[in-house]
Short mmCIF file of C-alpha atoms in Angstrom, two decimals:
data_model
loop_
_atom_site.label_atom_id
_atom_site.label_comp_id
_atom_site.label_asym_id
_atom_site.label_seq_id
_atom_site.Cartn_x
_atom_site.Cartn_y
_atom_site.Cartn_z
CA MET A 1 43.23 86.35 6.04
CA THR A 2 40.66 89.07 5.40
CA THR A 3 38.98 89.36 2.05
CA ALA A 4 38.17 92.68 0.37
CA PRO A 5 34.54 93.79 0.87
CA LYS A 6 32.21 92.77 -1.97
CA LYS A 7 30.58 95.37 -4.20
CA VAL A 8 26.81 95.44 -4.80
CA PHE A 9 25.21 97.55 -7.52
CA LEU A 10 21.58 98.55 -6.76
CA VAL A 11 19.54 99.51 -9.80
CA ASP A 12 15.99 100.68 -9.03
CA ASP A 13 13.89 103.72 -9.90
CA ASP A 14 12.30 103.70 -6.44
CA ALA A 15 14.46 105.89 -4.21
CA ASP A 16 13.11 104.20 -1.06
CA ILE A 17 14.00 100.69 -2.21
CA ILE A 18 17.53 101.95 -2.97
CA ALA A 19 17.77 103.72 0.42
CA GLN A 20 16.66 100.74 2.50
CA ASN A 21 18.68 98.11 0.63
CA LYS A 22 21.69 100.40 0.98
CA MET A 23 21.13 100.59 4.77
CA VAL A 24 20.85 96.81 5.03
CA LEU A 25 23.86 96.01 2.83
CA GLU A 26 26.19 98.71 4.20
CA ALA A 27 25.39 97.51 7.73
CA LYS A 28 26.62 94.08 6.57
CA GLY A 29 29.89 95.52 5.21
CA PHE A 30 29.15 95.61 1.48
CA ILE A 31 30.25 98.49 -0.72
CA VAL A 32 27.14 99.83 -2.46
CA GLU A 33 26.60 101.97 -5.54
CA ASP A 34 23.20 102.81 -7.02
CA ALA A 35 21.51 103.86 -10.24
CA ALA A 36 17.92 105.03 -10.84
CA SER A 37 17.57 103.77 -14.40
CA ALA A 38 19.01 101.20 -16.80
CA LYS A 39 20.64 104.10 -18.63
CA GLU A 40 22.38 105.37 -15.50
CA ALA A 41 23.38 101.80 -14.62
CA GLY A 42 25.04 101.42 -18.02
CA GLU A 43 27.05 104.58 -17.38
CA LYS A 44 28.19 103.58 -13.89
CA ILE A 45 28.84 99.84 -14.20
CA GLY A 46 32.21 100.16 -15.94
CA SER A 47 33.84 102.26 -13.24
CA PHE A 48 32.15 100.59 -10.24
CA LYS A 49 32.90 97.00 -11.32
CA PRO A 50 30.34 95.31 -9.02
CA ASP A 51 30.46 91.67 -7.85
CA VAL A 52 26.66 91.39 -8.04
CA ILE A 53 23.75 93.48 -9.37
CA ILE A 54 20.33 93.83 -7.70
CA LEU A 55 18.14 94.86 -10.61
CA ASP A 56 14.58 96.19 -10.86
CA VAL A 57 12.56 95.35 -13.99
CA MET A 58 10.03 98.17 -14.58
CA MET A 59 12.00 101.40 -14.67
CA GLU A 60 12.10 103.98 -17.48
CA HIS A 61 10.00 101.51 -19.46
CA PRO A 62 8.37 98.18 -18.48
CA ARG A 63 11.27 96.02 -19.70
CA ALA A 64 14.20 98.35 -18.95
CA GLY A 65 15.80 96.04 -16.36
CA LEU A 66 15.56 92.98 -18.60
CA GLU A 67 17.13 94.85 -21.47
CA PHE A 68 19.99 95.91 -19.24
CA ALA A 69 20.45 92.30 -18.10
CA GLY A 70 20.45 91.23 -21.75
CA LYS A 71 23.11 93.78 -22.57
CA ILE A 72 25.33 92.39 -19.83
CA ALA A 73 24.76 88.84 -21.08
CA THR A 74 25.45 89.53 -24.74
CA GLU A 75 27.46 92.70 -25.24
CA LYS A 76 31.15 92.30 -25.89
CA GLY A 77 33.35 93.94 -23.27
CA MET A 78 30.52 94.01 -20.68
CA PRO A 79 31.64 92.32 -17.49
CA LYS A 80 29.71 89.10 -16.77
CA ILE A 81 28.24 89.79 -13.37
CA PRO A 82 25.56 87.70 -11.61
CA ILE A 83 22.19 89.46 -11.54
CA ILE A 84 19.48 89.20 -8.91
CA LEU A 85 16.16 90.53 -10.21
CA LEU A 86 14.21 92.30 -7.48
CA THR A 87 10.72 93.01 -8.75
CA SER A 88 7.10 93.29 -7.69
CA ASP A 89 6.33 91.08 -10.72
CA GLY A 90 8.56 88.38 -9.20
CA HIS A 91 5.76 85.95 -8.39
CA ASN A 92 5.02 85.59 -12.08
CA PRO A 93 8.17 86.05 -14.11
CA ALA A 94 6.38 84.99 -17.32
CA TRP A 95 8.54 87.46 -19.23
CA LEU A 96 11.61 85.34 -18.56
CA SER A 97 10.27 82.72 -20.95
CA GLU A 98 9.35 85.25 -23.65
CA PRO A 99 11.48 84.52 -26.72
CA ASN A 100 13.10 87.96 -26.53
CA PHE A 101 14.40 87.38 -23.05
CA THR A 102 15.41 83.75 -22.93
CA TRP A 103 19.05 84.79 -23.37
CA VAL A 104 18.97 86.88 -20.20
CA LYS A 105 21.10 85.23 -17.53
CA ILE A 106 19.49 85.72 -14.14
CA ALA A 107 20.99 84.14 -11.01
CA GLN A 108 17.81 84.57 -8.96
CA VAL A 109 14.44 86.33 -8.98
CA LEU A 110 13.36 87.92 -5.69
CA ASP A 111 9.86 89.22 -5.03
CA LYS A 112 9.51 92.76 -3.68
CA PRO A 113 9.47 93.46 -0.78
CA VAL A 114 12.39 91.25 0.25
CA THR A 115 13.38 90.80 3.87
CA PRO A 116 16.90 91.97 4.83
CA GLU A 117 17.85 88.36 5.76
CA LYS A 118 16.74 86.97 2.41
CA LEU A 119 18.54 89.68 0.46
CA VAL A 120 21.83 89.20 2.30
CA ASP A 121 21.52 85.38 2.18
CA THR A 122 20.89 85.37 -1.56
CA ILE A 123 23.85 87.66 -2.25
CA ASN A 124 26.17 85.58 -0.04
CA LYS A 125 25.10 82.32 -1.71
CA ILE A 126 25.70 83.72 -5.18
CA LEU A 127 29.09 85.17 -4.25
CA LYS A 128 30.31 81.98 -2.58
CA MET B 1 -7.21 95.50 -52.02
CA ASN B 2 -8.52 92.79 -49.69
CA TYR B 3 -10.03 89.50 -50.84
CA LEU B 4 -12.78 87.41 -49.30
CA LYS B 5 -12.91 83.72 -50.20
CA LEU B 6 -16.27 82.85 -51.71
CA LEU B 7 -17.34 79.29 -52.38
CA ILE B 8 -20.22 78.57 -54.78
CA VAL B 9 -21.91 75.19 -54.18
CA ASP B 10 -24.47 74.21 -56.83
CA ASP B 11 -24.89 71.05 -58.89
CA ASP B 12 -25.93 73.11 -61.92
CA GLN B 13 -22.71 74.04 -63.69
CA ARG B 14 -24.30 76.86 -65.73
CA MET B 15 -25.70 78.37 -62.55
CA ARG B 16 -22.25 78.25 -60.91
CA GLU B 17 -20.61 79.88 -63.89
CA SER B 18 -23.11 82.71 -64.20
CA CYS B 19 -22.99 83.44 -60.44
CA SER B 20 -19.21 83.42 -60.58
CA MET B 21 -19.22 85.84 -63.53
CA LEU B 22 -21.60 88.21 -61.76
CA LEU B 23 -19.65 88.23 -58.50
CA GLU B 24 -16.13 88.42 -59.98
CA THR B 25 -16.42 92.16 -60.55
CA LEU B 26 -18.32 92.96 -57.36
CA LYS B 27 -16.54 95.32 -54.96
CA ILE B 28 -17.54 95.79 -51.35
CA LYS B 29 -16.93 99.16 -49.75
CA LEU B 30 -17.88 100.34 -46.28
CA PRO B 31 -18.26 104.15 -45.97
CA TRP B 32 -15.72 104.59 -43.16
CA LEU B 33 -13.19 101.97 -44.30
CA GLU B 34 -10.49 102.88 -46.78
CA ASP B 35 -10.05 99.31 -48.00
CA GLU B 36 -12.16 97.74 -50.72
CA TYR B 37 -12.99 94.05 -50.73
CA ARG B 38 -13.29 91.71 -53.76
CA PHE B 39 -13.88 87.99 -54.05
CA GLN B 40 -11.67 85.00 -54.77
CA ILE B 41 -14.16 82.49 -56.09
CA THR B 42 -14.06 78.68 -55.95
CA GLU B 43 -16.86 76.41 -57.23
CA THR B 44 -18.04 72.88 -56.55
CA GLY B 45 -21.08 70.74 -57.38
CA THR B 46 -21.35 68.69 -54.16
CA ALA B 47 -21.64 69.31 -50.43
CA GLU B 48 -19.00 66.62 -49.79
CA GLU B 49 -16.38 68.53 -51.75
CA ALA B 50 -17.60 71.84 -50.27
CA LYS B 51 -16.95 70.40 -46.79
CA SER B 52 -13.33 69.63 -47.53
CA LEU B 53 -12.83 72.98 -49.35
CA ILE B 54 -14.23 74.90 -46.36
CA GLU B 55 -11.77 73.11 -44.12
CA SER B 56 -8.74 73.52 -46.39
CA GLN B 57 -9.14 77.04 -47.78
CA LYS B 58 -10.83 78.95 -44.93
CA THR B 59 -13.91 80.08 -46.82
CA ASP B 60 -15.41 83.44 -45.81
CA ILE B 61 -18.71 83.36 -47.69
CA LEU B 62 -20.71 80.40 -48.91
CA LEU B 63 -23.25 80.64 -51.74
CA LEU B 64 -25.10 77.39 -51.18
CA ASP B 65 -27.84 75.67 -53.14
CA GLN B 66 -30.30 73.88 -50.89
CA HIS B 67 -30.89 70.92 -53.21
CA LEU B 68 -27.74 68.96 -53.92
CA PRO B 69 -27.05 65.35 -54.86
CA GLY B 70 -25.98 63.36 -51.78
CA ILE B 71 -25.59 65.56 -48.70
CA GLN B 72 -28.12 68.42 -48.81
CA GLY B 73 -27.36 72.11 -48.41
CA THR B 74 -29.17 72.24 -45.08
CA ASP B 75 -27.06 69.33 -43.78
CA LEU B 76 -23.89 71.20 -44.72
CA LEU B 77 -25.24 74.25 -42.87
CA GLU B 78 -25.88 72.11 -39.80
CA TYR B 79 -22.32 70.79 -39.97
CA ILE B 80 -20.92 74.36 -40.24
CA SER B 81 -22.90 75.55 -37.24
CA SER B 82 -21.97 72.47 -35.16
CA GLN B 83 -18.26 73.06 -35.89
CA GLU B 84 -18.65 76.82 -35.13
CA ILE B 85 -16.97 77.71 -38.41
CA ASP B 86 -16.72 81.48 -38.97
CA ILE B 87 -18.56 81.71 -42.28
CA GLN B 88 -21.46 83.71 -43.79
CA THR B 89 -23.94 81.74 -45.88
CA VAL B 90 -26.26 82.87 -48.66
CA MET B 91 -28.73 80.02 -49.21
CA ILE B 92 -30.26 79.51 -52.64
CA THR B 93 -33.70 77.88 -52.37
CA GLY B 94 -35.81 76.43 -55.15
CA ASN B 95 -39.11 77.70 -53.82
CA ALA B 96 -39.49 80.75 -51.65
CA THR B 97 -41.93 79.41 -49.11
CA LEU B 98 -41.86 80.65 -45.55
CA ASP B 99 -41.06 77.11 -44.36
CA THR B 100 -37.84 76.83 -46.40
CA ALA B 101 -36.76 80.31 -45.36
CA VAL B 102 -37.34 79.52 -41.68
CA SER B 103 -35.57 76.18 -41.89
CA ALA B 104 -32.57 77.72 -43.71
CA ALA B 105 -32.36 80.57 -41.20
CA ARG B 106 -32.66 78.12 -38.31
CA ASN B 107 -29.69 76.22 -39.67
CA GLY B 108 -27.56 79.36 -39.81
CA ALA B 109 -28.11 80.85 -43.28
CA ASN B 110 -27.57 84.60 -43.16
CA GLU B 111 -29.33 85.46 -46.42
CA ILE B 112 -31.97 83.57 -48.43
CA LEU B 113 -32.10 83.87 -52.20
CA ALA B 114 -35.11 82.32 -53.95
CA LYS B 115 -34.81 80.98 -57.49
CA PRO B 116 -35.23 82.54 -59.98
CA PHE B 117 -33.27 85.61 -58.90
CA THR B 118 -31.97 88.63 -60.81
CA PRO B 119 -28.25 89.50 -60.98
CA GLU B 120 -29.00 92.49 -58.74
CA GLU B 121 -30.66 90.29 -56.11
CA LEU B 122 -27.60 88.03 -56.08
CA ARG B 123 -25.20 90.95 -55.71
CA THR B 124 -27.32 92.49 -52.94
CA ALA B 125 -27.50 89.25 -50.95
CA VAL B 126 -23.73 88.59 -51.24
CA THR B 127 -22.92 92.27 -50.44
CA LYS B 128 -25.05 92.09 -47.29
CA ALA B 129 -23.35 88.88 -46.16
CA ALA B 130 -19.89 90.31 -46.88
CA LYS B 131 -20.57 93.56 -45.02
CA PHE B 132 -21.88 91.64 -42.04
CA LEU B 133 -18.76 89.46 -42.01
CA ILE B 134 -16.38 92.45 -42.26
CA LEU B 135 -18.19 94.28 -39.44
CA GLN B 136 -18.26 91.17 -37.28
CA ARG B 137 -14.50 90.75 -37.66
CA ILE B 138 -13.83 94.42 -36.86
CA VAL B 139 -15.97 94.17 -33.72
CA SER B 140 -14.18 91.07 -32.51
CA LYS B 141 -10.79 92.69 -33.17
CA LEU B 142 -11.84 95.79 -31.20
CA ASP B 143 -13.04 93.58 -28.38
CA GLU B 144 -9.66 91.81 -28.26
CA GLU B 145 -7.88 95.17 -28.20
CA ARG B 146 -10.16 96.43 -25.43
CA LYS B 147 -9.33 93.34 -23.32
CA LYS B 148 -5.61 93.83 -23.91
CA THR B 149 -5.76 97.54 -23.00
CA ARG B 150 -7.70 96.73 -19.85
CA PHE B 151 -5.18 94.07 -18.84
CA GLU B 152 -2.28 96.44 -19.49
CA PHE B 153 -3.97 99.17 -17.41
CA ILE B 154 -4.55 96.81 -14.49
CA ARG B 155 -1.01 95.42 -14.74
CA VAL B 156 0.51 98.91 -14.52
CA LEU B 157 -1.95 99.96 -11.82
CA SER B 158 -1.09 96.98 -9.63
CA HIS B 159 2.61 97.73 -10.07
CA GLU B 160 1.98 101.32 -8.95
CA LEU B 161 0.03 100.06 -5.91
CA LYS B 162 2.61 97.42 -5.01
CA SER B 163 5.55 99.85 -5.11
CA PRO B 164 4.58 101.91 -2.05
CA LEU B 165 3.65 98.69 -0.18
CA ALA B 166 7.10 97.26 -0.93
CA ALA B 167 8.80 100.48 0.19
CA VAL B 168 6.87 100.65 3.47
CA THR B 169 7.36 96.93 4.21
CA GLY B 170 11.07 97.40 3.57
CA TYR B 171 11.31 100.20 6.14
CA MET B 172 9.27 98.20 8.66
CA ASN B 173 11.70 95.27 8.28
CA ILE B 174 14.64 97.59 8.90
CA ILE B 175 13.00 98.93 12.06
CA LYS B 176 12.00 95.42 13.23
CA ASN B 177 15.54 94.10 12.71
CA ARG B 178 17.15 97.18 14.31
CA THR B 179 19.42 97.33 11.25
CA LEU B 180 20.70 100.79 12.24
CA GLY B 181 21.24 99.95 15.93
CA ASP B 182 19.13 100.48 19.04
CA ASP B 183 18.70 104.26 18.90
CA LEU B 184 15.06 104.76 17.85
CA GLY B 185 15.83 108.28 16.61
CA THR B 186 17.80 106.91 13.67
CA TYR B 187 14.60 105.32 12.33
CA ILE B 188 12.59 108.57 12.14
CA PRO B 189 13.51 109.23 8.47
CA SER B 190 12.36 105.67 7.60
CA ILE B 191 9.04 106.30 9.34
CA GLU B 192 8.64 109.67 7.62
CA ARG B 193 9.29 108.13 4.21
CA SER B 194 6.78 105.35 4.99
CA ILE B 195 4.09 107.91 5.84
CA LEU B 196 4.85 109.80 2.63
CA ARG B 197 4.56 106.65 0.52
CA LEU B 198 1.27 105.68 2.19
CA GLU B 199 -0.11 109.16 1.50
CA GLY B 200 0.97 108.77 -2.11
CA MET B 201 -0.86 105.46 -2.30
CA LYS B 202 -4.02 107.06 -0.93
CA ARG B 203 -3.72 109.81 -3.54
CA LEU B 204 -3.28 107.22 -6.29
CA ILE B 205 -6.51 105.52 -5.25
CA SER B 206 -8.44 108.83 -5.26
CA ASP B 207 -6.88 109.84 -8.59
CA MET B 208 -7.90 106.49 -10.07
CA LEU B 209 -11.45 107.07 -8.90
CA ASP B 210 -11.45 110.62 -10.32
CA LEU B 211 -10.16 109.38 -13.64
CA THR B 212 -12.68 106.55 -13.99
CA ARG B 213 -15.51 108.79 -12.76
CA ILE B 214 -14.76 111.38 -15.45
CA GLU B 215 -14.38 108.69 -18.13
CA SER B 216 -17.63 106.97 -17.20
CA GLY B 217 -19.60 110.23 -17.27
CA VAL B 218 -21.03 109.38 -13.82
CA LYS B 219 -19.69 112.62 -12.36
CA VAL B 220 -22.54 115.13 -12.11
CA ARG B 221 -21.27 118.56 -13.07
CA ASN B 222 -22.51 121.59 -11.26
CA ILE B 223 -21.88 124.59 -13.52
CA CYS B 224 -22.01 127.95 -11.70
CA GLU B 225 -20.46 131.36 -12.06
CA HIS B 226 -17.21 131.86 -10.13
CA VAL B 227 -14.66 134.64 -9.91
CA ILE B 228 -11.51 133.03 -11.32
CA SER B 229 -9.10 135.08 -9.19
CA GLU B 230 -10.78 133.79 -6.02
CA ILE B 231 -10.40 130.15 -7.00
CA VAL B 232 -6.77 130.73 -8.01
CA ALA B 233 -6.03 132.47 -4.68
CA ASP B 234 -7.38 129.43 -2.78
CA MET B 235 -5.37 126.99 -4.88
CA VAL B 236 -2.15 129.00 -4.57
CA GLU B 237 -2.68 129.11 -0.79
CA GLY B 238 -2.90 125.32 -0.84
CA ILE B 239 0.61 124.88 -2.24
CA ARG B 240 2.19 127.87 -0.46
CA THR B 241 3.80 125.74 2.30
CA GLN B 242 5.18 123.18 -0.15
CA ALA B 243 6.62 125.99 -2.27
CA SER B 244 8.11 128.05 0.55
CA GLU B 245 9.83 124.97 2.02
CA ARG B 246 11.91 124.98 -1.16
CA LYS B 247 12.03 128.78 -1.48
CA ILE B 248 10.00 128.75 -4.67
CA SER B 249 8.16 132.02 -5.37
CA VAL B 250 4.60 131.91 -6.71
CA THR B 251 3.16 134.95 -8.51
CA THR B 252 -0.20 135.33 -10.23
CA GLU B 253 -1.58 137.74 -12.80
CA ILE B 254 -5.34 137.40 -12.94
CA PRO B 255 -7.83 140.16 -13.77
CA ASP B 256 -11.21 139.96 -12.03
CA PHE B 257 -13.75 138.24 -14.23
CA LYS B 258 -16.31 135.48 -13.91
CA ILE B 259 -16.31 132.02 -15.47
CA SER B 260 -19.10 129.43 -15.70
CA VAL B 261 -17.66 126.11 -14.63
CA ASP B 262 -17.89 123.31 -12.13
CA ARG B 263 -15.55 124.61 -9.43
CA VAL B 264 -14.16 121.11 -8.79
CA ASP B 265 -13.02 120.88 -12.43
CA ILE B 266 -11.08 124.16 -12.26
CA GLU B 267 -9.59 123.09 -8.93
CA ILE B 268 -8.36 119.82 -10.47
CA ILE B 269 -6.75 121.72 -13.37
CA LEU B 270 -5.09 124.36 -11.16
CA THR B 271 -3.91 121.90 -8.48
CA ASN B 272 -2.28 119.68 -11.09
CA LEU B 273 -0.54 122.60 -12.79
CA LEU B 274 0.66 124.10 -9.51
CA THR B 275 1.81 120.91 -7.79
CA ASN B 276 3.75 119.84 -10.88
CA ALA B 277 5.31 123.31 -11.08
CA VAL B 278 6.49 122.92 -7.47
CA LYS B 279 7.54 119.25 -7.68
CA TYR B 280 9.57 119.64 -10.85
CA ASN B 281 11.06 123.02 -9.93
CA LYS B 282 14.54 123.84 -8.66
CA ASP B 283 15.08 125.08 -5.09
CA GLY B 284 14.76 128.87 -5.14
CA GLY B 285 12.88 128.76 -8.44
CA SER B 286 9.73 130.56 -9.50
CA ILE B 287 6.19 129.88 -10.71
CA LYS B 288 4.03 132.35 -12.61
CA LEU B 289 0.33 131.61 -13.08
CA THR B 290 -1.72 133.81 -15.38
CA ALA B 291 -5.36 133.67 -16.55
CA HIS B 292 -6.85 135.79 -19.32
CA LYS B 293 -10.00 136.16 -21.37
CA ILE B 294 -9.79 135.44 -25.07
CA GLY B 295 -13.26 136.14 -26.38
CA ARG B 296 -15.47 133.70 -24.42
CA ALA B 297 -12.50 131.42 -23.68
CA LEU B 298 -10.33 131.26 -20.59
CA LYS B 299 -6.58 130.89 -21.12
CA ILE B 300 -4.56 129.67 -18.14
CA GLN B 301 -0.77 129.59 -18.32
CA CYS B 302 1.58 128.17 -15.73
CA LEU B 303 5.26 128.86 -16.22
CA ASP B 304 7.96 127.38 -13.99
CA SER B 305 11.72 127.75 -13.85
CA GLY B 306 12.13 124.03 -13.17
CA ILE B 307 14.11 121.11 -14.54
CA GLY B 308 12.27 121.07 -17.89
CA MET B 309 11.87 118.12 -20.24
CA THR B 310 13.38 116.81 -23.45
CA GLU B 311 11.20 116.62 -26.60
CA GLU B 312 10.93 112.84 -26.18
CA GLU B 313 9.77 113.24 -22.56
CA VAL B 314 7.15 115.84 -23.60
CA SER B 315 5.76 113.43 -26.22
CA ARG B 316 4.99 110.81 -23.55
CA LEU B 317 3.67 113.24 -20.97
CA PHE B 318 -0.08 112.73 -21.19
CA GLN B 319 -0.10 108.90 -21.21
CA GLU B 320 -1.59 107.24 -18.15
CA PHE B 321 0.94 106.26 -15.45
CA THR B 322 3.72 107.97 -17.39
CA ARG B 323 6.28 109.58 -15.19
CA ILE B 324 9.38 111.22 -16.50
CA ARG B 325 12.11 109.16 -14.89
CA ASN B 326 15.65 110.43 -14.88
CA GLU B 327 18.48 111.34 -12.55
CA GLN B 328 16.72 114.59 -11.54
CA THR B 329 13.26 113.13 -10.92
CA LYS B 330 14.22 109.96 -9.03
CA ASN B 331 13.37 111.43 -5.63
CA ILE B 332 10.10 113.05 -6.75
CA LEU B 333 7.01 111.08 -5.79
CA GLY B 334 4.03 110.87 -8.11
CA ASN B 335 1.73 108.35 -9.73
CA GLY B 336 1.68 109.53 -13.34
CA LEU B 337 -2.07 110.13 -13.40
CA GLY B 338 -2.24 113.88 -12.70
CA LEU B 339 -1.88 115.07 -16.28
CA SER B 340 -4.17 112.31 -17.62
CA ILE B 341 -6.86 113.57 -15.25
CA LEU B 342 -6.17 117.20 -16.19
CA LYS B 343 -6.49 116.36 -19.88
CA LYS B 344 -9.77 114.49 -19.33
CA VAL B 345 -11.25 117.42 -17.36
CA VAL B 346 -10.14 119.89 -20.05
CA SER B 347 -11.78 117.68 -22.70
CA LEU B 348 -15.11 117.90 -20.81
CA TYR B 349 -15.10 121.59 -21.85
CA ASP B 350 -13.88 120.81 -25.39
CA GLY B 351 -10.72 122.58 -24.34
CA GLU B 352 -7.07 122.15 -25.15
CA VAL B 353 -3.93 121.67 -23.13
CA SER B 354 -0.46 122.18 -24.52
CA VAL B 355 3.04 122.23 -23.13
CA SER B 356 6.32 123.78 -24.13
CA SER B 357 9.46 122.92 -22.28
CA LYS B 358 13.19 123.42 -22.40
CA TYR B 359 15.38 120.83 -20.69
CA GLY B 360 17.12 122.41 -17.70
CA GLU B 361 15.26 125.72 -18.01
CA GLY B 362 11.59 125.21 -17.29
CA THR B 363 8.13 124.30 -18.55
CA GLU B 364 5.01 126.19 -19.52
CA PHE B 365 1.56 124.60 -19.59
CA THR B 366 -1.29 126.33 -21.41
CA VAL B 367 -4.92 125.37 -20.88
CA ILE B 368 -7.70 126.87 -22.98
CA LEU B 369 -11.34 126.38 -21.95
CA PRO B 370 -13.68 127.76 -24.62
CA GLY B 371 -17.18 129.18 -24.09
CA ILE B 372 -17.08 129.55 -20.31
CA ILE B 373 -17.17 133.36 -20.13
CA ASN B 374 -20.50 135.10 -20.69
#
């Protein structure tokens, strides 16, 4: 029995990070959609209905990604989708313990740059 | 109104009461501070009680008699300095010999008041101590803010330096893993993007150096007379290729006149205006650069038919590392320092820079440099 391909939503304001993660994930058979800001992500998430989100933190403002993750975790009617944070601040995610963000549900934090193997592995483990 | 907590320690009750009466109405005002300060006064007759009051009520200023029953005033001073308590002390001494003054000062008294003293002498001594305390607290607050700003700057800077590294490493991994198959040709765009990001990183480092050099005042300026139209022609030539690749027309309207400037400064201003006008333009758009004399001032205007900005975006424009990020700018590379540098250079000439923009229609920057035309 074949299963339907999984959908990954890439949210990052760096066009190159989007481009290369798209190459890696499409080569592995995922369906990929992208957004360059938390605002754009909010507009697209409803129609795309992703299985997992790869989310940058510093976008239109330094906490834009976290706020988007918080919205998903708390807002009524928002689909509950696992989030992988992909950030160059990943080695020191001190902000995750800040009182404002303790309610953010993050499946995993990955440090930028991430190798293709690690990215695909992490997504597969979370979607299992 | 702000209050400072003042504690009077003297075994003579009448002395305490008269000091308290004299200081109750005293107001402290610093010339450049809007706020006025007054005193909340507490009294005690012993150093023992003073010690516990200092600990419990966070005293700001201590008016302390040297001779007390039990623990002496100087012993209390010693205790305060050993505990590093943030307090200003005015020491009242019975006899104004040099020895007592030196010993009180050595133990941390900020002002010495010898008995008998006039009401004016008391007010002066307490005012001096209060002003010192207020200034000291302002300085330490500014120092904290400076540290925070510096940390924030370095945090954002390291993010901006890590981003191109992450992008290039990502492409290298794709090439190493042959993600797109064995045909090397398919990796050319990844290599081109990597080169572009590395060039951007190099530019960020030079921009950072420019910015800090201007701020530190280390940059030696070499003011000479130049013909403005010649500098503009050189700068326009520099972006011609970039502009023609996207079919953007560049026109100039510059009468021949001379300006007294450091050529590098004018080049920084013009390059920033022109490269932004190209980067944030639409394909097939236009740029018009004009320069005119207004009295002894030079007015430069750069108008583009680009993507424009919203009012909110314009308000953030001149902050360091600010880049306008939206659907239309996501593929435009930049480090968000260009306009900060431009603004700093313009300020070296006591000039002004302003911007007017209409979202979707275009942007016009105006730079005015006063006093550079003879």
